[in-house]
C-alpha cells in the first residue's frame, strides 16, 4: 500500500463559519494503480489532494500514511523533501505554478537542481527527455509559458510534476478546458506513468473520463467519500444513489440511454444537512437518512456510505 488516508478532516474557517470541506474520508491507494476521484464542483476533491502534500489552508486532522509515514506529523522541512520528490502534483490552474517570466526549460531545471545534486547541464538533458516523454519537442525548453497552447502547458505541468520521479502523481483536473483529442493524449501520458509502476490520482468532475481510464473510482459528495470500488463494478452497478445519479446524468457514447440530469445542488458545507448529506437529493431517502449519518459499509473491495447498504449487510 502506498497511500493510506484515515478519517481525514479538513475544515476551513470563513466569515460564514467552518467549511467542512473534507469530513471523515478514508481511502487506500496501491502502487501502480490509477484512482479517479470524482464528484461535483465544491465536494472537496482539490482540498483532499492539497492536504496530501500539506498545501491546504485549513485545519487538518486524521492520518495520511505515505509509504508508512504519517505526513501530517512531519516537520515542514521533511515535508518539503517529499513534495515533488516523492509526490508530484499537477495543479488545477497551470498558470499558478508556472513563472510567466522564465523559460520552461529553466523552470524544470530549477526544480531538479533544488532537490538533487546534479549540475545544470545534466539537469537540462533530463528536461529534454522529460519533454519528449510528455510529447513536446525538446526545443520547447526555450519557450515561455505564454507561447504554449493550453494542452502544451498542461504537458509542461506534467513534466514538472514527474521531473523528480515521484512514486505518486496527483493530477487535479489535468484535462479540463482541453479538447477531446488533447484530453486523450494527456490521459495517455498519465497511463504511461502508471505503467512504470507509479500511482496516479486523477481528480476530475468527468465521470466518463475516469471510468475510461482509472482502475478504481472514489466518488465524493459534500466532503464525504460515498462510494469507492473497481471501475468496472462501479460502472456496471453503482451502489450509492449519488453515484447512480452521476451515471444517469452523463450520455453514453452512442446516445442510446436517456440522460437524466440530477435534480438539486450540493449543500453549503458550512451547514451541511443533518443525517446523510445527500438525503435532500436522494430519491430513496427515508427517516433514518434524514436523522442519522450513515456508516461506511465495507463490501469486499467496495465501500459505500449509505443506510440502504448498512441495513442490507446487517440482515
Ligand atoms: N481556502 C479556502 N477557504 C475557505 N473555503 C474553501 C477554501 N478552499 C476551498 N474552500 C471550500 O471548500 C469546499 C471544497 O472545495 P474544493 O476546492 O476542495 O472542491 P473541488 O471538489 O475541488 O471543486 P472543483 O470541482 O470546483 O474544483 C468548497 O465549498 C469551497 O468553497
Ligand atoms: Mg478542485
JSON list of C-alpha atoms in Angstrom, two decimals, residues 192-312:
[
{"chain": "A", "resi": 192, "resn": "UNK", "atom": "CA", "xyz": [2.29, 5.68, -19.28]},
{"chain": "A", "resi": 193, "resn": "UNK", "atom": "CA", "xyz": [3.40, 6.96, -15.88]},
{"chain": "A", "resi": 194, "resn": "UNK", "atom": "CA", "xyz": [1.16, 4.40, -14.22]},
{"chain": "A", "resi": 195, "resn": "UNK", "atom": "CA", "xyz": [2.65, 1.62, -16.33]},
{"chain": "A", "resi": 196, "resn": "UNK", "atom": "CA", "xyz": [6.06, 2.49, -14.90]},
{"chain": "A", "resi": 197, "resn": "UNK", "atom": "CA", "xyz": [4.67, 1.31, -11.56]},
{"chain": "A", "resi": 198, "resn": "UNK", "atom": "CA", "xyz": [3.75, 4.75, -10.23]},
{"chain": "A", "resi": 199, "resn": "UNK", "atom": "CA", "xyz": [0.43, 5.53, -8.61]},
{"chain": "A", "resi": 200, "resn": "UNK", "atom": "CA", "xyz": [-1.75, 8.21, -10.11]},
{"chain": "A", "resi": 201, "resn": "UNK", "atom": "CA", "xyz": [-4.63, 10.08, -8.53]},
{"chain": "A", "resi": 202, "resn": "UNK", "atom": "CA", "xyz": [-6.81, 11.65, -11.20]},
{"chain": "A", "resi": 203, "resn": "UNK", "atom": "CA", "xyz": [-9.14, 14.31, -9.89]},
{"chain": "A", "resi": 204, "resn": "UNK", "atom": "CA", "xyz": [-11.97, 15.10, -12.23]},
{"chain": "A", "resi": 205, "resn": "UNK", "atom": "CA", "xyz": [-15.61, 16.08, -12.33]},
{"chain": "A", "resi": 206, "resn": "UNK", "atom": "CA", "xyz": [-15.79, 13.98, -15.52]},
{"chain": "A", "resi": 207, "resn": "UNK", "atom": "CA", "xyz": [-17.05, 10.55, -14.53]},
{"chain": "A", "resi": 208, "resn": "UNK", "atom": "CA", "xyz": [-16.93, 9.34, -18.13]},
{"chain": "A", "resi": 209, "resn": "UNK", "atom": "CA", "xyz": [-13.23, 10.13, -18.37]},
{"chain": "A", "resi": 210, "resn": "UNK", "atom": "CA", "xyz": [-12.49, 8.48, -15.04]},
{"chain": "A", "resi": 211, "resn": "UNK", "atom": "CA", "xyz": [-14.42, 5.37, -15.99]},
{"chain": "A", "resi": 212, "resn": "UNK", "atom": "CA", "xyz": [-12.48, 5.01, -19.23]},
{"chain": "A", "resi": 213, "resn": "UNK", "atom": "CA", "xyz": [-9.06, 5.34, -17.65]},
{"chain": "A", "resi": 214, "resn": "UNK", "atom": "CA", "xyz": [-8.99, 4.56, -13.94]},
{"chain": "A", "resi": 215, "resn": "UNK", "atom": "CA", "xyz": [-8.58, 1.20, -12.20]},
{"chain": "A", "resi": 216, "resn": "UNK", "atom": "CA", "xyz": [-10.70, 2.34, -9.29]},
{"chain": "A", "resi": 217, "resn": "UNK", "atom": "CA", "xyz": [-13.01, 5.25, -8.67]},
{"chain": "A", "resi": 218, "resn": "UNK", "atom": "CA", "xyz": [-13.74, 7.18, -5.49]},
{"chain": "A", "resi": 219, "resn": "UNK", "atom": "CA", "xyz": [-16.93, 9.22, -5.50]},
{"chain": "A", "resi": 220, "resn": "UNK", "atom": "CA", "xyz": [-17.08, 12.26, -3.22]},
{"chain": "A", "resi": 221, "resn": "UNK", "atom": "CA", "xyz": [-20.17, 14.14, -2.20]},
{"chain": "A", "resi": 222, "resn": "UNK", "atom": "CA", "xyz": [-20.19, 17.20, 0.05]},
{"chain": "A", "resi": 223, "resn": "UNK", "atom": "CA", "xyz": [-16.90, 16.37, 1.78]},
{"chain": "A", "resi": 224, "resn": "UNK", "atom": "CA", "xyz": [-17.69, 12.68, 2.16]},
{"chain": "A", "resi": 225, "resn": "UNK", "atom": "CA", "xyz": [-16.42, 9.65, 0.32]},
{"chain": "A", "resi": 226, "resn": "UNK", "atom": "CA", "xyz": [-19.71, 8.00, -0.60]},
{"chain": "A", "resi": 227, "resn": "UNK", "atom": "CA", "xyz": [-18.51, 5.11, -2.74]},
{"chain": "A", "resi": 228, "resn": "UNK", "atom": "CA", "xyz": [-15.27, 3.55, -3.89]},
{"chain": "A", "resi": 229, "resn": "UNK", "atom": "CA", "xyz": [-14.52, 0.44, -5.89]},
{"chain": "A", "resi": 230, "resn": "UNK", "atom": "CA", "xyz": [-13.24, -1.12, -9.09]},
{"chain": "A", "resi": 231, "resn": "UNK", "atom": "CA", "xyz": [-14.22, 0.99, -12.07]},
{"chain": "A", "resi": 232, "resn": "UNK", "atom": "CA", "xyz": [-15.85, -1.89, -13.93]},
{"chain": "A", "resi": 233, "resn": "UNK", "atom": "CA", "xyz": [-18.04, -2.67, -10.92]},
{"chain": "A", "resi": 234, "resn": "UNK", "atom": "CA", "xyz": [-18.98, 0.94, -10.22]},
{"chain": "A", "resi": 235, "resn": "UNK", "atom": "CA", "xyz": [-19.96, 1.48, -13.85]},
{"chain": "A", "resi": 236, "resn": "UNK", "atom": "CA", "xyz": [-21.92, -1.76, -14.11]},
{"chain": "A", "resi": 237, "resn": "UNK", "atom": "CA", "xyz": [-23.66, -1.48, -10.79]},
{"chain": "A", "resi": 238, "resn": "UNK", "atom": "CA", "xyz": [-23.39, 1.80, -8.87]},
{"chain": "A", "resi": 239, "resn": "UNK", "atom": "CA", "xyz": [-24.50, 1.17, -5.28]},
{"chain": "A", "resi": 240, "resn": "UNK", "atom": "CA", "xyz": [-24.80, 4.68, -3.91]},
{"chain": "A", "resi": 241, "resn": "UNK", "atom": "CA", "xyz": [-27.79, 6.68, -5.18]},
{"chain": "A", "resi": 242, "resn": "UNK", "atom": "CA", "xyz": [-25.44, 9.62, -5.81]},
{"chain": "A", "resi": 243, "resn": "UNK", "atom": "CA", "xyz": [-23.13, 7.52, -7.99]},
{"chain": "A", "resi": 244, "resn": "UNK", "atom": "CA", "xyz": [-26.19, 6.28, -9.86]},
{"chain": "A", "resi": 245, "resn": "UNK", "atom": "CA", "xyz": [-27.39, 9.85, -10.30]},
{"chain": "A", "resi": 246, "resn": "UNK", "atom": "CA", "xyz": [-24.00, 10.86, -11.71]},
{"chain": "A", "resi": 247, "resn": "UNK", "atom": "CA", "xyz": [-24.01, 7.91, -14.09]},
{"chain": "A", "resi": 248, "resn": "UNK", "atom": "CA", "xyz": [-27.53, 8.72, -15.29]},
{"chain": "A", "resi": 249, "resn": "UNK", "atom": "CA", "xyz": [-26.58, 12.34, -15.90]},
{"chain": "A", "resi": 250, "resn": "UNK", "atom": "CA", "xyz": [-23.88, 11.58, -18.49]},
{"chain": "A", "resi": 251, "resn": "UNK", "atom": "CA", "xyz": [-24.68, 10.49, -22.05]},
{"chain": "A", "resi": 252, "resn": "UNK", "atom": "CA", "xyz": [-23.22, 7.22, -23.28]},
{"chain": "A", "resi": 253, "resn": "UNK", "atom": "CA", "xyz": [-21.10, 7.11, -26.38]},
{"chain": "A", "resi": 254, "resn": "UNK", "atom": "CA", "xyz": [-23.95, 6.10, -28.66]},
{"chain": "A", "resi": 255, "resn": "UNK", "atom": "CA", "xyz": [-26.57, 8.37, -27.06]},
{"chain": "A", "resi": 256, "resn": "UNK", "atom": "CA", "xyz": [-28.63, 5.26, -26.52]},
{"chain": "A", "resi": 257, "resn": "UNK", "atom": "CA", "xyz": [-29.72, 5.84, -23.00]},
{"chain": "A", "resi": 258, "resn": "UNK", "atom": "CA", "xyz": [-31.82, 8.65, -21.70]},
{"chain": "A", "resi": 259, "resn": "UNK", "atom": "CA", "xyz": [-29.81, 11.39, -19.97]},
{"chain": "A", "resi": 260, "resn": "UNK", "atom": "CA", "xyz": [-31.34, 12.38, -16.65]},
{"chain": "A", "resi": 261, "resn": "UNK", "atom": "CA", "xyz": [-29.77, 15.44, -15.03]},
{"chain": "A", "resi": 262, "resn": "UNK", "atom": "CA", "xyz": [-29.62, 15.12, -11.26]},
{"chain": "A", "resi": 263, "resn": "UNK", "atom": "CA", "xyz": [-32.04, 17.50, -9.54]},
{"chain": "A", "resi": 264, "resn": "UNK", "atom": "CA", "xyz": [-30.88, 19.93, -6.85]},
{"chain": "A", "resi": 265, "resn": "UNK", "atom": "CA", "xyz": [-27.49, 21.24, -5.85]},
{"chain": "A", "resi": 266, "resn": "UNK", "atom": "CA", "xyz": [-24.77, 20.17, -3.42]},
{"chain": "A", "resi": 267, "resn": "UNK", "atom": "CA", "xyz": [-25.22, 21.68, 0.06]},
{"chain": "A", "resi": 268, "resn": "UNK", "atom": "CA", "xyz": [-23.44, 24.60, 1.67]},
{"chain": "A", "resi": 269, "resn": "UNK", "atom": "CA", "xyz": [-20.55, 22.99, 3.54]},
{"chain": "A", "resi": 270, "resn": "UNK", "atom": "CA", "xyz": [-20.74, 25.46, 6.41]},
{"chain": "A", "resi": 271, "resn": "UNK", "atom": "CA", "xyz": [-24.12, 23.96, 7.22]},
{"chain": "A", "resi": 272, "resn": "UNK", "atom": "CA", "xyz": [-24.46, 20.51, 5.65]},
{"chain": "A", "resi": 273, "resn": "UNK", "atom": "CA", "xyz": [-27.77, 18.64, 6.01]},
{"chain": "A", "resi": 274, "resn": "UNK", "atom": "CA", "xyz": [-28.28, 16.52, 9.12]},
{"chain": "A", "resi": 275, "resn": "UNK", "atom": "CA", "xyz": [-28.10, 12.77, 8.68]},
{"chain": "A", "resi": 276, "resn": "UNK", "atom": "CA", "xyz": [-26.87, 11.75, 5.26]},
{"chain": "A", "resi": 277, "resn": "UNK", "atom": "CA", "xyz": [-25.51, 14.76, 3.41]},
{"chain": "A", "resi": 278, "resn": "UNK", "atom": "CA", "xyz": [-27.10, 13.50, 0.21]},
{"chain": "A", "resi": 279, "resn": "UNK", "atom": "CA", "xyz": [-30.60, 12.92, 1.60]},
{"chain": "A", "resi": 280, "resn": "UNK", "atom": "CA", "xyz": [-32.21, 16.15, 0.26]},
{"chain": "A", "resi": 281, "resn": "UNK", "atom": "CA", "xyz": [-31.44, 15.00, -3.30]},
{"chain": "A", "resi": 282, "resn": "UNK", "atom": "CA", "xyz": [-31.82, 11.28, -2.79]},
{"chain": "A", "resi": 283, "resn": "UNK", "atom": "CA", "xyz": [-34.81, 9.55, -4.40]},
{"chain": "A", "resi": 284, "resn": "UNK", "atom": "CA", "xyz": [-34.55, 6.75, -1.83]},
{"chain": "A", "resi": 285, "resn": "UNK", "atom": "CA", "xyz": [-34.13, 8.75, 1.38]},
{"chain": "A", "resi": 286, "resn": "UNK", "atom": "CA", "xyz": [-36.22, 7.72, 4.38]},
{"chain": "A", "resi": 287, "resn": "UNK", "atom": "CA", "xyz": [-36.41, 8.74, 8.04]},
{"chain": "A", "resi": 288, "resn": "UNK", "atom": "CA", "xyz": [-33.12, 7.29, 9.19]},
{"chain": "A", "resi": 289, "resn": "UNK", "atom": "CA", "xyz": [-31.29, 9.07, 6.33]},
{"chain": "A", "resi": 290, "resn": "UNK", "atom": "CA", "xyz": [-32.71, 12.40, 7.45]},
{"chain": "A", "resi": 291, "resn": "UNK", "atom": "CA", "xyz": [-31.83, 11.74, 11.08]},
{"chain": "A", "resi": 292, "resn": "UNK", "atom": "CA", "xyz": [-28.50, 9.93, 11.31]},
{"chain": "A", "resi": 293, "resn": "UNK", "atom": "CA", "xyz": [-25.23, 9.89, 9.45]},
{"chain": "A", "resi": 294, "resn": "UNK", "atom": "CA", "xyz": [-24.81, 6.62, 7.55]},
{"chain": "A", "resi": 295, "resn": "UNK", "atom": "CA", "xyz": [-21.82, 4.42, 8.38]},
{"chain": "A", "resi": 296, "resn": "UNK", "atom": "CA", "xyz": [-19.31, 3.41, 5.72]},
{"chain": "A", "resi": 297, "resn": "UNK", "atom": "CA", "xyz": [-20.02, -0.19, 4.78]},
{"chain": "A", "resi": 298, "resn": "UNK", "atom": "CA", "xyz": [-17.28, -2.50, 3.50]},
{"chain": "A", "resi": 299, "resn": "UNK", "atom": "CA", "xyz": [-18.47, -4.92, 0.85]},
{"chain": "A", "resi": 300, "resn": "UNK", "atom": "CA", "xyz": [-15.32, -6.79, -0.14]},
{"chain": "A", "resi": 301, "resn": "UNK", "atom": "CA", "xyz": [-13.26, -4.44, -2.26]},
{"chain": "A", "resi": 302, "resn": "UNK", "atom": "CA", "xyz": [-16.12, -1.98, -2.44]},
{"chain": "A", "resi": 303, "resn": "UNK", "atom": "CA", "xyz": [-17.10, 0.64, 0.10]},
{"chain": "A", "resi": 304, "resn": "UNK", "atom": "CA", "xyz": [-20.35, 2.56, 0.21]},
{"chain": "A", "resi": 305, "resn": "UNK", "atom": "CA", "xyz": [-21.66, 5.09, 2.69]},
{"chain": "A", "resi": 306, "resn": "UNK", "atom": "CA", "xyz": [-25.40, 4.63, 2.59]},
{"chain": "A", "resi": 307, "resn": "UNK", "atom": "CA", "xyz": [-28.08, 3.43, 5.01]},
{"chain": "A", "resi": 308, "resn": "UNK", "atom": "CA", "xyz": [-29.56, 1.10, 2.42]},
{"chain": "A", "resi": 309, "resn": "UNK", "atom": "CA", "xyz": [-26.38, -0.95, 2.35]},
{"chain": "A", "resi": 310, "resn": "UNK", "atom": "CA", "xyz": [-25.76, -0.66, 6.07]},
{"chain": "A", "resi": 311, "resn": "UNK", "atom": "CA", "xyz": [-29.14, -2.24, 6.70]},
{"chain": "A", "resi": 312, "resn": "UNK", "atom": "CA", "xyz": [-28.74, -4.79, 3.89]}
]
